[in-house]
Coordinates of C-alpha atoms and ligand atoms in Angstrom, one line a residue:
M1 CA 10.5 15.8 -11.9
N2 CA 7.4 17.2 -10.1
I3 CA 5.2 14.2 -9.2
L4 CA 1.7 14.5 -8.0
V5 CA 1.3 12.1 -5.1
T6 CA -2.4 11.5 -4.2
G7 CA -2.8 10.0 -0.8
G8 CA 0.8 11.1 -0.1
A9 CA 0.1 11.6 3.7
G10 CA -0.8 8.0 4.1
Y11 CA 1.3 5.0 5.1
I12 CA 2.8 4.0 1.7
G13 CA 2.5 7.5 0.2
S14 CA 4.6 9.2 2.9
H15 CA 7.3 6.6 2.6
T16 CA 7.3 7.0 -1.1
C17 CA 7.6 10.8 -0.7
V18 CA 10.9 10.1 1.1
S19 CA 12.2 7.8 -1.7
L20 CA 11.1 10.3 -4.4
I21 CA 13.0 13.1 -2.7
E22 CA 16.0 10.9 -2.2
A23 CA 15.9 10.2 -5.9
G24 CA 15.8 13.9 -6.8
H25 CA 12.1 14.2 -7.5
T26 CA 9.7 16.8 -6.1
P27 CA 6.4 15.3 -4.6
I28 CA 3.3 17.5 -4.7
V29 CA 0.8 15.9 -2.3
V30 CA -3.0 15.9 -2.4
D31 CA -4.7 14.2 0.5
N32 CA -8.0 14.7 2.3
L33 CA -6.5 13.3 5.5
S34 CA -9.5 10.9 5.8
N35 CA -7.1 8.2 7.0
S36 CA -3.9 10.1 7.8
S37 CA -2.3 13.0 9.5
E38 CA -0.4 16.0 8.0
E39 CA 2.3 15.2 10.7
S40 CA 3.5 12.4 8.4
L41 CA 4.7 15.1 5.9
N42 CA 6.5 16.9 8.7
R43 CA 8.3 13.7 9.3
V44 CA 9.2 13.4 5.6
A45 CA 10.8 16.8 6.0
R46 CA 12.7 15.8 9.1
I47 CA 14.2 12.8 7.2
T48 CA 14.9 14.5 3.9
G49 CA 15.2 18.2 4.7
V50 CA 12.4 18.9 2.1
Q51 CA 8.8 19.8 3.2
P52 CA 6.5 18.4 0.5
V53 CA 4.1 20.9 -1.0
F54 CA 0.7 19.8 0.4
Y55 CA -2.9 20.5 -0.8
K56 CA -5.5 19.3 1.7
G57 CA -8.5 18.2 -0.3
D58 CA -10.3 15.4 -2.1
V59 CA -9.0 14.0 -5.3
R60 CA -12.6 13.9 -6.5
D61 CA -12.6 17.8 -6.3
E62 CA -11.6 18.5 -9.9
A63 CA -11.4 22.2 -9.3
L64 CA -8.7 21.6 -6.7
L65 CA -6.8 19.3 -9.1
E66 CA -7.1 22.0 -11.8
R67 CA -5.4 24.4 -9.5
V68 CA -2.6 21.9 -8.7
F69 CA -1.9 21.2 -12.4
S70 CA -2.0 24.9 -13.3
R71 CA 0.4 25.9 -10.6
H72 CA 2.9 23.0 -10.9
A73 CA 4.5 21.5 -14.0
I74 CA 3.5 17.9 -13.1
G75 CA 5.4 15.2 -15.0
C76 CA 3.4 12.2 -13.7
A77 CA 1.1 11.1 -10.9
I78 CA 1.3 8.3 -8.4
H79 CA -2.3 7.5 -7.2
F80 CA -2.4 6.2 -3.7
A81 CA -5.6 7.9 -2.6
G82 CA -8.2 5.4 -1.7
L83 CA -10.1 3.7 1.1
K84 CA -8.6 0.3 2.0
A85 CA -10.4 -1.4 4.9
V86 CA -11.8 -4.7 3.6
G87 CA -14.5 -5.2 6.3
E88 CA -15.6 -1.6 6.0
S89 CA -16.0 -2.0 2.3
V90 CA -18.5 -4.8 2.8
A91 CA -20.5 -2.5 5.2
K92 CA -20.2 0.6 3.0
P93 CA -19.8 -0.5 -0.6
L94 CA -21.1 2.8 -2.1
D95 CA -18.5 4.8 -0.1
Y96 CA -15.8 2.5 -1.5
Y97 CA -16.9 2.5 -5.1
G98 CA -17.7 6.2 -5.0
N99 CA -14.3 7.2 -3.4
N100 CA -11.9 4.8 -5.1
L101 CA -13.4 4.8 -8.6
G102 CA -14.5 8.5 -8.4
A103 CA -11.0 9.6 -7.4
T104 CA -9.3 7.6 -10.2
I105 CA -11.8 8.9 -12.8
S106 CA -11.5 12.6 -11.7
L107 CA -7.7 12.4 -11.6
C108 CA -7.5 11.0 -15.1
R109 CA -9.9 13.6 -16.4
V110 CA -7.9 16.5 -15.1
M111 CA -4.6 14.8 -16.2
C112 CA -6.1 14.5 -19.8
A113 CA -7.1 18.1 -19.8
H114 CA -3.5 19.1 -18.9
G115 CA -1.8 16.6 -21.3
V116 CA -0.2 14.7 -18.4
K117 CA -0.6 11.1 -19.3
R118 CA 1.6 9.1 -17.0
L119 CA 0.2 7.4 -14.0
I120 CA 1.3 4.8 -11.4
F121 CA -1.7 3.1 -9.7
S122 CA -1.7 1.4 -6.3
S123 CA -3.3 -1.9 -7.0
S124 CA -3.2 -5.0 -4.8
A125 CA -2.6 -8.7 -4.8
T126 CA -6.2 -8.9 -3.7
V127 CA -7.2 -8.7 -7.5
Y128 CA -5.9 -12.2 -8.0
A129 CA -8.5 -15.0 -7.9
G130 CA -8.1 -17.5 -5.1
D131 CA -7.6 -20.6 -7.2
N132 CA -4.3 -19.7 -8.9
E133 CA -1.2 -21.8 -8.7
L134 CA 1.5 -20.2 -6.5
P135 CA 3.6 -18.1 -6.9
L136 CA 1.2 -15.4 -8.4
R137 CA 2.4 -14.0 -11.7
E138 CA 1.2 -10.9 -13.4
T139 CA -0.5 -13.3 -15.9
S140 CA -2.3 -15.2 -13.1
R141 CA -6.1 -15.1 -13.2
T142 CA -7.8 -12.0 -11.6
G143 CA -11.3 -11.4 -10.5
D144 CA -13.8 -13.3 -8.2
C145 CA -12.9 -10.6 -5.5
S146 CA -14.3 -11.4 -2.1
N147 CA -15.2 -7.8 -1.1
P148 CA -16.0 -4.4 -2.6
Y149 CA -12.5 -3.1 -1.8
G150 CA -10.9 -5.7 -4.0
W151 CA -13.4 -5.0 -6.8
T152 CA -12.5 -1.3 -6.7
K153 CA -8.9 -2.3 -7.4
Y154 CA -9.9 -4.7 -10.1
M155 CA -12.2 -2.1 -11.7
G156 CA -9.6 0.7 -11.3
E157 CA -7.1 -1.4 -13.3
Q158 CA -9.7 -2.0 -16.0
I159 CA -10.6 1.8 -16.2
L160 CA -6.9 2.6 -16.7
R161 CA -6.4 -0.1 -19.3
D162 CA -9.3 1.1 -21.2
L163 CA -7.9 4.6 -21.1
T164 CA -4.6 3.5 -22.6
V165 CA -6.5 1.8 -25.4
S166 CA -8.6 4.9 -26.1
D167 CA -5.5 7.2 -26.2
P168 CA -2.1 5.7 -27.2
E169 CA -0.2 8.6 -25.5
W170 CA -1.2 7.3 -22.1
S171 CA 1.4 5.3 -20.0
V172 CA 0.1 3.5 -16.9
V173 CA 1.9 1.2 -14.5
L174 CA -0.3 -1.0 -12.3
L175 CA 1.6 -2.0 -9.2
R176 CA 0.1 -5.0 -7.3
Y177 CA 1.4 -4.7 -3.7
F178 CA 1.5 -7.8 -1.6
N179 CA 1.5 -7.2 2.2
P180 CA 3.3 -4.0 3.1
I181 CA 4.6 -3.8 6.7
G182 CA 7.5 -2.2 8.4
A183 CA 8.4 1.4 8.9
H184 CA 11.1 3.9 8.0
P185 CA 14.3 2.8 9.9
S186 CA 14.5 6.3 11.6
G187 CA 11.4 5.4 13.6
L188 CA 9.9 8.8 12.5
M189 CA 7.3 7.3 10.1
G190 CA 5.2 4.2 10.1
E191 CA 1.7 2.8 9.8
D192 CA -0.8 4.6 12.0
P193 CA -4.2 2.9 12.0
T194 CA -7.0 5.0 13.6
D195 CA -9.2 2.1 14.7
I196 CA -8.5 -1.4 16.0
P197 CA -6.1 -2.7 13.4
N198 CA -7.4 -5.3 10.9
N199 CA -3.9 -6.2 9.6
L200 CA -1.4 -8.5 11.3
M201 CA 1.6 -6.3 11.9
P202 CA -0.1 -3.3 13.5
Y203 CA -2.1 -5.8 15.7
I204 CA 1.2 -7.4 16.7
T205 CA 2.9 -4.1 17.6
Q206 CA -0.2 -2.9 19.5
T207 CA -0.2 -6.1 21.5
A208 CA 3.5 -5.9 22.2
I209 CA 3.1 -2.3 23.5
G210 CA 0.1 -3.4 25.7
R211 CA -2.7 -1.7 23.9
R212 CA -4.3 -5.1 23.1
P213 CA -4.2 -8.1 25.5
H214 CA -3.3 -10.7 22.9
L215 CA -3.1 -11.3 19.2
N216 CA -5.9 -13.5 17.7
V217 CA -4.3 -16.0 15.3
F218 CA -7.1 -16.5 12.7
G219 CA -7.0 -20.3 12.2
N220 CA -4.3 -22.9 12.7
D221 CA -5.8 -25.6 10.5
Y222 CA -4.9 -24.3 7.0
P223 CA -2.9 -26.6 4.7
T224 CA 0.3 -24.7 5.4
P225 CA 3.5 -25.9 7.3
D226 CA 2.3 -24.7 10.7
G227 CA -1.4 -24.4 9.9
T228 CA -1.5 -20.6 10.0
G229 CA -2.0 -18.2 7.0
V230 CA 1.0 -17.5 4.8
R231 CA 1.5 -14.1 3.1
D232 CA 4.3 -12.3 1.2
Y233 CA 5.2 -9.4 3.5
I234 CA 7.2 -6.6 2.0
H235 CA 9.1 -3.8 3.7
V236 CA 7.4 -0.4 3.0
V237 CA 10.8 1.1 2.2
D238 CA 11.4 -1.5 -0.5
L239 CA 7.8 -0.9 -1.8
A240 CA 8.4 2.8 -1.9
K241 CA 11.6 2.3 -4.0
G242 CA 9.5 0.2 -6.4
H243 CA 7.6 3.3 -7.3
V244 CA 10.8 5.2 -8.1
A245 CA 11.9 2.3 -10.4
A246 CA 8.4 2.4 -12.0
I247 CA 8.8 6.1 -12.9
D248 CA 11.7 5.4 -15.3
Y249 CA 9.6 2.7 -17.0
L250 CA 6.6 4.9 -17.1
C251 CA 8.5 7.7 -18.9
S252 CA 9.9 5.4 -21.6
H253 CA 6.8 3.4 -22.5
T254 CA 3.2 3.8 -23.4
G255 CA 0.2 1.5 -22.7
A256 CA -0.6 -0.3 -19.5
E257 CA 1.8 -2.7 -17.7
V258 CA 1.3 -4.7 -14.5
F259 CA 4.0 -5.5 -11.9
N260 CA 4.0 -7.5 -8.7
L261 CA 5.7 -5.8 -5.8
G262 CA 6.5 -8.6 -3.3
T263 CA 9.5 -10.6 -2.1
G264 CA 8.5 -14.0 -3.5
K265 CA 8.7 -15.5 0.0
G266 CA 5.8 -16.6 2.2
C267 CA 5.8 -16.2 6.0
S268 CA 3.2 -17.7 8.3
V269 CA 1.4 -15.8 11.2
L270 CA 3.3 -17.9 13.8
E271 CA 6.7 -17.4 12.0
M272 CA 6.0 -13.6 12.1
V273 CA 5.2 -13.7 15.8
K274 CA 8.4 -15.7 16.5
T275 CA 10.5 -13.4 14.3
F276 CA 9.1 -10.3 16.0
E277 CA 9.8 -11.7 19.5
D278 CA 13.4 -12.7 18.5
A279 CA 14.1 -9.4 16.8
N280 CA 12.8 -7.2 19.6
G281 CA 13.0 -9.3 22.7
I282 CA 9.3 -8.6 23.5
P283 CA 6.7 -11.3 24.0
V284 CA 3.6 -11.3 21.8
P285 CA 0.9 -13.2 23.6
Y286 CA -1.5 -14.9 21.2
R287 CA -4.6 -17.2 21.1
I288 CA -5.7 -19.4 18.3
A289 CA -9.1 -18.0 17.1
P290 CA -11.4 -19.2 14.3
R291 CA -10.5 -18.6 10.7
R292 CA -11.4 -15.1 9.4
P293 CA -14.1 -15.3 6.7
G294 CA -12.7 -14.6 3.2
D295 CA -9.0 -15.4 4.1
L296 CA -7.0 -17.6 1.8
A297 CA -4.5 -20.1 3.2
E298 CA -1.5 -18.9 1.3
F299 CA -0.3 -16.5 -1.3
Y300 CA 3.0 -15.0 -2.4
A301 CA 4.3 -13.2 -5.5
D302 CA 6.6 -14.1 -8.3
P303 CA 8.6 -10.8 -8.4
A304 CA 10.7 -11.9 -11.4
K305 CA 9.1 -9.4 -13.9
S306 CA 9.8 -6.5 -11.6
L307 CA 13.4 -7.5 -11.4
A308 CA 13.8 -8.1 -15.1
V309 CA 11.9 -5.1 -16.4
L310 CA 12.2 -2.5 -13.6
G311 CA 15.5 -3.6 -12.2
W312 CA 13.8 -3.6 -8.7
Q313 CA 14.1 -6.2 -6.0
T314 CA 13.5 -6.2 -2.2
R315 CA 16.4 -5.7 0.2
H316 CA 14.8 -6.2 3.6
D317 CA 13.8 -9.5 5.3
I318 CA 11.1 -10.3 7.9
G319 CA 13.5 -9.5 10.7
D320 CA 14.1 -6.0 9.4
M321 CA 10.3 -5.5 9.0
C322 CA 9.7 -6.6 12.6
R323 CA 12.5 -4.5 14.0
D324 CA 11.5 -1.3 12.1
S325 CA 7.8 -1.8 12.9
W326 CA 8.6 -2.0 16.6
N327 CA 11.0 0.9 16.5
W328 CA 8.2 3.1 15.1
Q329 CA 5.5 1.8 17.5
S330 CA 7.7 2.0 20.6
K331 CA 8.9 5.6 19.8
N332 CA 5.3 6.7 18.8
P333 CA 2.9 4.7 21.0
K334 CA 0.0 6.8 19.7
G335 CA 1.3 7.1 16.2
Y336 CA 1.3 10.7 14.8
R337 CA -1.1 11.8 17.6
E338 CA 1.6 12.4 20.2
Ligands
NAD401 P1 -3.5 4.9 3.7 O1 -5.0 4.9 4.2 O2 -2.5 5.1 4.8 O3 -3.3 6.0 2.6 C1 -4.3 6.4 1.7 C2 -4.4 7.9 1.7 O4 -5.3 8.4 0.8 C3 -4.8 8.4 3.1 O5 -3.8 9.4 3.5 C4 -6.2 9.0 2.9 O6 -6.4 10.2 3.7 C5 -6.1 9.4 1.4 N1 -7.4 9.4 0.7 C6 -8.3 8.5 0.6 N2 -9.3 8.9 -0.2 C7 -9.0 10.1 -0.7 C8 -9.6 11.0 -1.6 N3 -10.7 10.8 -2.2 N4 -8.9 12.2 -1.8 C9 -7.8 12.5 -1.2 N5 -7.1 11.7 -0.3 C10 -7.7 10.5 -0.1 O7 -3.3 3.5 2.9 P2 -1.9 2.9 2.4 O8 -1.7 1.6 3.1 O9 -0.9 3.9 2.3 O10 -2.4 2.5 0.9 C11 -2.1 3.4 -0.2 C12 -2.8 2.7 -1.4 O11 -2.2 1.4 -1.6 C13 -4.3 2.6 -1.3 O12 -4.8 2.8 -2.6 C14 -4.4 1.1 -1.0 O13 -5.7 0.6 -1.4 C15 -3.3 0.5 -1.7 N6 -2.8 -0.8 -1.2 C16 -2.5 -0.8 0.2 C17 -2.1 -2.1 0.7 C18 -1.8 -2.2 2.2 O14 -1.8 -3.3 2.7 N7 -1.5 -1.1 2.9 C19 -2.0 -3.2 -0.1 C20 -2.3 -3.1 -1.5 C21 -2.7 -1.9 -2.0
WQD402 C1 -2.3 -11.5 7.2 C2 -2.4 -12.8 7.8 C3 -4.6 -13.3 8.7 C4 -4.7 -10.2 11.7 C5 -5.3 -7.6 3.6 C6 -6.3 -7.2 2.6 C7 -5.6 -7.0 1.3 C8 -4.3 -6.1 1.4 C9 -3.5 -6.3 2.6 C10 -4.8 -3.9 0.4 C11 -3.7 -13.6 7.5 C12 -3.7 -13.2 9.8 C13 -4.3 -11.0 10.7 C14 -4.9 -10.7 13.0 C15 -4.3 -12.9 12.2 N1 -4.7 -4.7 1.4 N2 -4.1 -12.3 10.9 N3 -4.6 -12.0 13.2 O1 -5.6 -10.5 4.8 O2 -3.4 -10.9 3.6 O3 -4.6 -8.8 3.3 O4 -4.3 -6.5 3.7 O5 -4.9 -4.2 -0.7 O6 -6.5 -6.5 0.4 O7 -7.2 -8.2 2.4 O8 -3.5 -9.2 5.4 O9 -2.5 -8.4 7.5 O10 -5.0 -8.7 7.4 O11 -3.5 -10.7 7.4 O12 -4.1 -14.1 12.4 O13 -5.3 -10.0 13.9 O14 -2.5 -12.6 9.3 O15 -5.6 -14.3 8.9 O16 -3.4 -15.0 7.4 P1 -4.3 -9.9 4.3 P2 -3.7 -9.2 7.0

C-alpha cells in the first residue's frame, strides 16, 4: 500500500519508513525538514534498497498535499509531522498550536477531499494526567497537560475523534508513545537533535562521546527505588513496527481507537546510566542536579491492549537500546551532518 508519511525524515518517521518497506508498503514522505535532514531518507535507502519518494514541504500547504494525493494512490497516512520540544512550546505556544494543530487539520481536509479516511496519529504518553495509578492504561485520565506541546497532542486526539463522529467512514488510530530511544542496529539511522538535547538518551550519548562534560541527573529525591525519575523507554525499531501492526487494524475498522506503545517496564535515570556503561564499556560522568520543573516521578505503560488487539509487543530491552544508541552516536558523532 502507498502510505503518506508526514514527518517521515524525522527520528521515528525514518525508522518507520524502514519497517513499512520491509513489510511491503511504499512510503511517500512529506517533511519540511524543520527538525530533520533529507540524509535520513538516503539511509533508509541504504538499509532497504528503496529510496522513499520525498516531497520537501509543509503539511499545512494544502496545495502541496493536493499534488501528492493526485499523483499517488494513497491508502492511508501516518502523521508524524509536528514540533516536539516541551520547553520551546512554553516559550512559543503559538508556533506549537499553529504547526501541530494546523498540520493535522490541513492533512485531514485534503484526505477528506480525496476520500482517503484512514489515519495513524503520533500521540504521546504526555496526554495522561499526572495523578493516575500506574501502569497507565488507554482508559486512564487524560488532560491537565503541563505544557503547550502536551495540549497539542491532547487536542489533536480530540479533533480526530470528532472527525470520526462526524463521518463514520473515518478510521483513526491514536498511538500514545512512551519514551522512544535507541537507533537502527545498522548504526546508519538514529536520533539527531540539532540543539543541546532535552531528552535523556541523546544527552547520555553526547556525554559519552565528549560533547558534554557530564549528564545532569534531574533529582534524586523522588519516591522511586533509587530516587531518580522512572520512565518506560521503548526501542525505536519496536515503536516503528507498532505502526505496521496498526495499519492492519486501521484497514479493518472504523472509528477512533487508542493504543499505548510502551514496554510496560520502568527504568530509572541511574539504571539507564549503569546499563549504558555496562553495554558499551564507556563511562558516563554525571552530577545530581535539581528536579526539572514539570517532571513526574514515574510513569510506564500497560501495553496489554496493543498485544491483544494489534498483536504487537516489544522485543528489545534497555541493553539493546543503549547499545544501538551508542552504535549510532559513535559512528555518526555529528549525526547526519557528517
Ligand atoms: P522529529 O522532530 O524527529 O520528527 C518530526 C518531523 O516532522 C521532522 O522531520 C520535522 O522536520 C517534521 N515537521 C514538523 N512540522 C512539520 C510540518 N508542519 N510540515 C512538514 N513537516 C514537519 O520527531 P520524532 O521524535 O520523530 O517525533 C515524531 C512524532 O512523534 C511527533 O509528532 C512527536 O510529537 C511524536 N512523539 C515523539 C516522542 C519522542 O519522544 N520522540 C514521544 C511521543 C510522541
Ligand atoms: C526522562 C528522564 C528526566 C534529561 C519527554 C516529553 C514527552 C515525550 C518524551 C514527546 C526524566 C531525566 C532527562 C537529562 C535527566 N515527548 N533526565 N537528565 O521527560 O519523560 O518526556 O520526552 O511526546 O512529552 O516530556 O523524557 O528523556 O526528557 O526524561 O535526568 O539531561 O530523564 O528528569 O526523569 P520525559 P526525557
